[in-house]
Amino acid sequence: MSTERSAERGEPNSGVARSFRIPHSAFRIGVALVATGCNPYTTRPPFVPLPDAPVAYVDAPRERVVPALRTWLEARGFRIDHAEPLDGYLVTAWYDPENKRSFSTERDVPNLARTFRLRCWLDPDVPGATRIVVEAVYRPVYDPSRTPRDLEVLVPEGHEGRAVAERLMAEMKERFGVPPGRS
């Protein structure tokens, strides 16, 4: 049918190719579903654990494990800087095991070599289980010109930080159990 004929009949959009349109209500519903389904916001840091950090597996979801980690650490005098069960992340303040005291920043630390901090990443493993990575780090030097993460290294064997990390993982395994096939 020609464009002139459809114009004579008074048909709308005559001569214009019709395009597919999504009604506004359907568009709003779609946006709401996407926004609630995948939230890109996380409280985890933008870096991953150091490669040699020890790993443990427990038979419980991370939403239950993070509060247990927090309770265990606070009972031993650690101040928690951040803990988020839904993101599966926990970090302590800098801790001096000799003085049994926490510090907000490394600038306040009296002895860099013995002071450490713990970071725990908790990721889902098999259904209902969690993989825990406990990173005990210290900063051998203080250098304000470099990013703080660049200066952090895992504590060496025999350091109090490593002993705390190992006790923490053993305690969580004992409390929650280990998933079948994991040790």
mmCIF file of C-alpha atoms in Angstrom:
data_model
loop_
_atom_site.group_PDB
_atom_site.id
_atom_site.type_symbol
_atom_site.label_atom_id
_atom_site.label_comp_id
_atom_site.label_asym_id
_atom_site.label_seq_id
_atom_site.Cartn_x
_atom_site.Cartn_y
_atom_site.Cartn_z
ATOM 1 C CA MET A 1 0.000 0.000 0.000
ATOM 2 C CA SER A 2 1.384 3.365 -0.899
ATOM 3 C CA THR A 3 2.136 6.122 1.536
ATOM 4 C CA GLU A 4 -0.375 8.420 -0.075
ATOM 5 C CA ARG A 5 -3.251 5.957 0.344
ATOM 6 C CA SER A 6 -2.568 5.352 4.019
ATOM 7 C CA ALA A 7 -2.393 9.103 4.567
ATOM 8 C CA GLU A 8 -5.745 9.512 2.861
ATOM 9 C CA ARG A 9 -7.303 6.938 5.161
ATOM 10 C CA GLY A 10 -5.926 8.737 8.183
ATOM 11 C CA GLU A 11 -3.782 5.869 9.385
ATOM 12 C CA PRO A 12 -1.226 6.871 11.983
ATOM 13 C CA ASN A 13 2.512 6.715 11.215
ATOM 14 C CA SER A 14 1.871 6.514 7.527
ATOM 15 C CA GLY A 15 5.055 6.210 5.529
ATOM 16 C CA VAL A 16 7.152 5.580 8.622
ATOM 17 C CA ALA A 17 8.513 2.158 9.420
ATOM 18 C CA ARG A 18 7.185 0.948 12.712
ATOM 19 C CA SER A 19 9.798 0.166 15.356
ATOM 20 C CA PHE A 20 9.611 -2.137 18.317
ATOM 21 C CA ARG A 21 8.859 -0.261 21.536
ATOM 22 C CA ILE A 22 9.027 -1.437 25.135
ATOM 23 C CA PRO A 23 6.238 -0.031 27.281
ATOM 24 C CA HIS A 24 7.542 2.171 30.092
ATOM 25 C CA SER A 25 6.212 -0.133 32.803
ATOM 26 C CA ALA A 26 8.057 -3.153 31.359
ATOM 27 C CA PHE A 27 11.261 -1.110 31.138
ATOM 28 C CA ARG A 28 10.968 -0.031 34.776
ATOM 29 C CA ILE A 29 10.379 -3.601 35.918
ATOM 30 C CA GLY A 30 13.430 -4.764 33.959
ATOM 31 C CA VAL A 31 15.625 -2.081 35.484
ATOM 32 C CA ALA A 32 14.381 -2.964 38.972
ATOM 33 C CA LEU A 33 15.139 -6.656 38.430
ATOM 34 C CA VAL A 34 18.638 -5.954 37.167
ATOM 35 C CA ALA A 35 19.345 -3.487 39.985
ATOM 36 C CA THR A 36 18.251 -5.887 42.721
ATOM 37 C CA GLY A 37 19.741 -8.981 41.114
ATOM 38 C CA CYS A 38 23.331 -7.878 40.693
ATOM 39 C CA ASN A 39 24.727 -5.240 42.955
ATOM 40 C CA PRO A 40 28.260 -4.222 41.879
ATOM 41 C CA TYR A 41 28.983 -2.602 45.252
ATOM 42 C CA THR A 42 31.213 -4.573 47.611
ATOM 43 C CA THR A 43 33.096 -3.696 50.757
ATOM 44 C CA ARG A 44 36.001 -5.951 49.843
ATOM 45 C CA PRO A 45 39.244 -4.232 48.883
ATOM 46 C CA PRO A 46 40.161 -3.966 45.193
ATOM 47 C CA PHE A 47 42.991 -6.495 45.614
ATOM 48 C CA VAL A 48 43.085 -10.254 46.185
ATOM 49 C CA PRO A 49 44.838 -12.164 48.971
ATOM 50 C CA LEU A 50 48.557 -12.754 48.668
ATOM 51 C CA PRO A 51 49.222 -16.040 46.825
ATOM 52 C CA ASP A 52 50.878 -17.893 49.723
ATOM 53 C CA ALA A 53 48.229 -17.016 52.321
ATOM 54 C CA PRO A 54 46.934 -20.112 54.141
ATOM 55 C CA VAL A 55 43.533 -21.555 53.202
ATOM 56 C CA ALA A 56 40.984 -23.490 55.247
ATOM 57 C CA TYR A 57 37.576 -24.968 54.425
ATOM 58 C CA VAL A 58 34.637 -25.025 56.825
ATOM 59 C CA ASP A 59 31.207 -26.583 56.567
ATOM 60 C CA ALA A 60 29.120 -23.428 57.072
ATOM 61 C CA PRO A 61 28.028 -20.468 54.946
ATOM 62 C CA ARG A 62 30.116 -17.323 55.214
ATOM 63 C CA GLU A 63 27.219 -15.408 56.791
ATOM 64 C CA ARG A 64 27.737 -17.615 59.874
ATOM 65 C CA VAL A 65 31.529 -17.753 59.728
ATOM 66 C CA VAL A 66 32.290 -13.991 59.663
ATOM 67 C CA PRO A 67 30.552 -13.318 63.026
ATOM 68 C CA ALA A 68 32.410 -16.305 64.522
ATOM 69 C CA LEU A 69 35.736 -14.938 63.257
ATOM 70 C CA ARG A 70 34.903 -11.537 64.702
ATOM 71 C CA THR A 71 33.993 -12.963 68.109
ATOM 72 C CA TRP A 72 37.125 -15.116 68.231
ATOM 73 C CA LEU A 73 39.429 -12.206 67.354
ATOM 74 C CA GLU A 74 37.774 -9.683 69.684
ATOM 75 C CA ALA A 75 38.057 -12.167 72.574
ATOM 76 C CA ARG A 76 41.827 -12.109 72.003
ATOM 77 C CA GLY A 77 42.097 -8.313 72.023
ATOM 78 C CA PHE A 78 41.982 -7.544 68.299
ATOM 79 C CA ARG A 79 40.064 -4.491 67.146
ATOM 80 C CA ILE A 80 38.074 -5.159 63.990
ATOM 81 C CA ASP A 81 38.333 -2.437 61.349
ATOM 82 C CA HIS A 82 35.702 -3.950 59.073
ATOM 83 C CA ALA A 83 33.577 -7.082 58.940
ATOM 84 C CA GLU A 84 30.891 -7.804 56.359
ATOM 85 C CA PRO A 85 29.191 -11.231 56.428
ATOM 86 C CA LEU A 86 27.426 -10.828 53.066
ATOM 87 C CA ASP A 87 30.659 -9.919 51.278
ATOM 88 C CA GLY A 88 32.667 -12.480 53.228
ATOM 89 C CA TYR A 89 35.386 -10.114 54.378
ATOM 90 C CA LEU A 90 36.994 -9.148 57.686
ATOM 91 C CA VAL A 91 40.054 -7.032 58.490
ATOM 92 C CA THR A 92 41.611 -6.185 61.836
ATOM 93 C CA ALA A 93 43.468 -3.074 62.900
ATOM 94 C CA TRP A 94 47.259 -3.309 63.253
ATOM 95 C CA TYR A 95 47.999 -5.422 66.320
ATOM 96 C CA ASP A 96 51.119 -5.530 68.498
ATOM 97 C CA PRO A 97 51.187 -8.948 70.225
ATOM 98 C CA GLU A 98 53.807 -7.881 72.772
ATOM 99 C CA ASN A 99 51.748 -4.950 74.084
ATOM 100 C CA LYS A 100 48.369 -6.614 73.276
ATOM 101 C CA ARG A 101 47.244 -3.366 71.643
ATOM 102 C CA SER A 102 45.598 -2.386 68.339
ATOM 103 C CA PHE A 103 46.586 0.653 66.262
ATOM 104 C CA SER A 104 44.535 2.522 63.651
ATOM 105 C CA THR A 105 47.397 3.234 61.251
ATOM 106 C CA GLU A 106 50.910 1.919 60.772
ATOM 107 C CA ARG A 107 52.244 5.393 61.637
ATOM 108 C CA ASP A 108 51.116 4.798 65.233
ATOM 109 C CA VAL A 109 52.892 1.431 65.452
ATOM 110 C CA PRO A 110 55.955 1.385 67.724
ATOM 111 C CA ASN A 111 57.556 -1.711 66.120
ATOM 112 C CA LEU A 112 56.806 -2.495 62.457
ATOM 113 C CA ALA A 113 58.494 -5.912 62.518
ATOM 114 C CA ARG A 114 56.267 -7.470 65.166
ATOM 115 C CA THR A 115 52.980 -5.640 64.438
ATOM 116 C CA PHE A 116 50.601 -7.330 61.993
ATOM 117 C CA ARG A 117 47.056 -7.261 60.690
ATOM 118 C CA LEU A 118 44.735 -10.055 59.622
ATOM 119 C CA ARG A 119 42.528 -10.071 56.554
ATOM 120 C CA CYS A 120 40.044 -12.854 55.989
ATOM 121 C CA TRP A 121 38.404 -13.531 52.633
ATOM 122 C CA LEU A 122 35.512 -15.977 52.713
ATOM 123 C CA ASP A 123 34.262 -17.421 49.447
ATOM 124 C CA PRO A 124 31.608 -20.048 48.754
ATOM 125 C CA ASP A 125 32.935 -23.539 48.163
ATOM 126 C CA VAL A 126 30.626 -26.538 47.762
ATOM 127 C CA PRO A 127 26.996 -25.742 48.668
ATOM 128 C CA GLY A 128 26.816 -24.669 52.307
ATOM 129 C CA ALA A 129 30.597 -24.571 52.775
ATOM 130 C CA THR A 130 33.128 -21.748 52.811
ATOM 131 C CA ARG A 131 36.735 -21.329 51.736
ATOM 132 C CA ILE A 132 38.635 -19.074 54.163
ATOM 133 C CA VAL A 133 41.869 -17.324 53.214
ATOM 134 C CA VAL A 134 43.587 -15.759 56.238
ATOM 135 C CA GLU A 135 46.286 -13.274 55.402
ATOM 136 C CA ALA A 136 48.568 -12.194 58.265
ATOM 137 C CA VAL A 137 50.642 -9.295 56.947
ATOM 138 C CA TYR A 138 53.146 -6.800 58.280
ATOM 139 C CA ARG A 139 55.025 -3.892 56.762
ATOM 140 C CA PRO A 140 58.793 -4.193 57.047
ATOM 141 C CA VAL A 141 59.195 -0.472 56.248
ATOM 142 C CA TYR A 142 57.084 2.668 56.416
ATOM 143 C CA ASP A 143 57.088 4.572 53.124
ATOM 144 C CA PRO A 144 54.324 7.152 52.611
ATOM 145 C CA SER A 145 55.277 7.536 48.925
ATOM 146 C CA ARG A 146 54.052 4.020 48.105
ATOM 147 C CA THR A 147 50.598 2.516 48.343
ATOM 148 C CA PRO A 148 50.065 0.656 51.616
ATOM 149 C CA ARG A 149 49.348 -2.668 49.898
ATOM 150 C CA ASP A 150 52.671 -2.529 48.027
ATOM 151 C CA LEU A 151 54.518 -2.593 51.351
ATOM 152 C CA GLU A 152 52.672 -5.543 52.898
ATOM 153 C CA VAL A 153 54.183 -9.011 53.014
ATOM 154 C CA LEU A 154 53.065 -12.203 54.697
ATOM 155 C CA VAL A 155 54.540 -12.652 58.141
ATOM 156 C CA PRO A 156 57.431 -15.156 58.189
ATOM 157 C CA GLU A 157 57.471 -18.551 59.893
ATOM 158 C CA GLY A 158 57.737 -18.190 63.660
ATOM 159 C CA HIS A 159 56.017 -14.776 63.718
ATOM 160 C CA GLU A 160 53.162 -14.338 66.197
ATOM 161 C CA GLY A 161 50.854 -13.299 63.320
ATOM 162 C CA ARG A 162 51.257 -16.655 61.598
ATOM 163 C CA ALA A 163 50.527 -18.493 64.831
ATOM 164 C CA VAL A 164 47.326 -16.460 65.334
ATOM 165 C CA ALA A 165 46.201 -17.151 61.741
ATOM 166 C CA GLU A 166 46.792 -20.889 62.131
ATOM 167 C CA ARG A 167 44.962 -21.020 65.488
ATOM 168 C CA LEU A 168 42.080 -19.059 63.996
ATOM 169 C CA MET A 169 41.688 -21.479 61.085
ATOM 170 C CA ALA A 170 41.995 -24.530 63.338
ATOM 171 C CA GLU A 171 39.363 -23.104 65.683
ATOM 172 C CA MET A 172 36.930 -22.448 62.806
ATOM 173 C CA LYS A 173 37.448 -25.988 61.453
ATOM 174 C CA GLU A 174 36.758 -27.400 64.903
ATOM 175 C CA ARG A 175 33.675 -25.253 65.409
ATOM 176 C CA PHE A 176 32.019 -25.734 61.998
ATOM 177 C CA GLY A 177 33.592 -28.937 60.754
ATOM 178 C CA VAL A 178 35.222 -29.545 57.388
ATOM 179 C CA PRO A 179 33.220 -30.328 54.232
ATOM 180 C CA PRO A 180 33.565 -33.893 52.920
ATOM 181 C CA GLY A 181 36.600 -34.256 50.671
ATOM 182 C CA ARG A 182 38.430 -31.247 52.178
ATOM 183 C CA SER A 183 41.071 -31.176 54.861
#
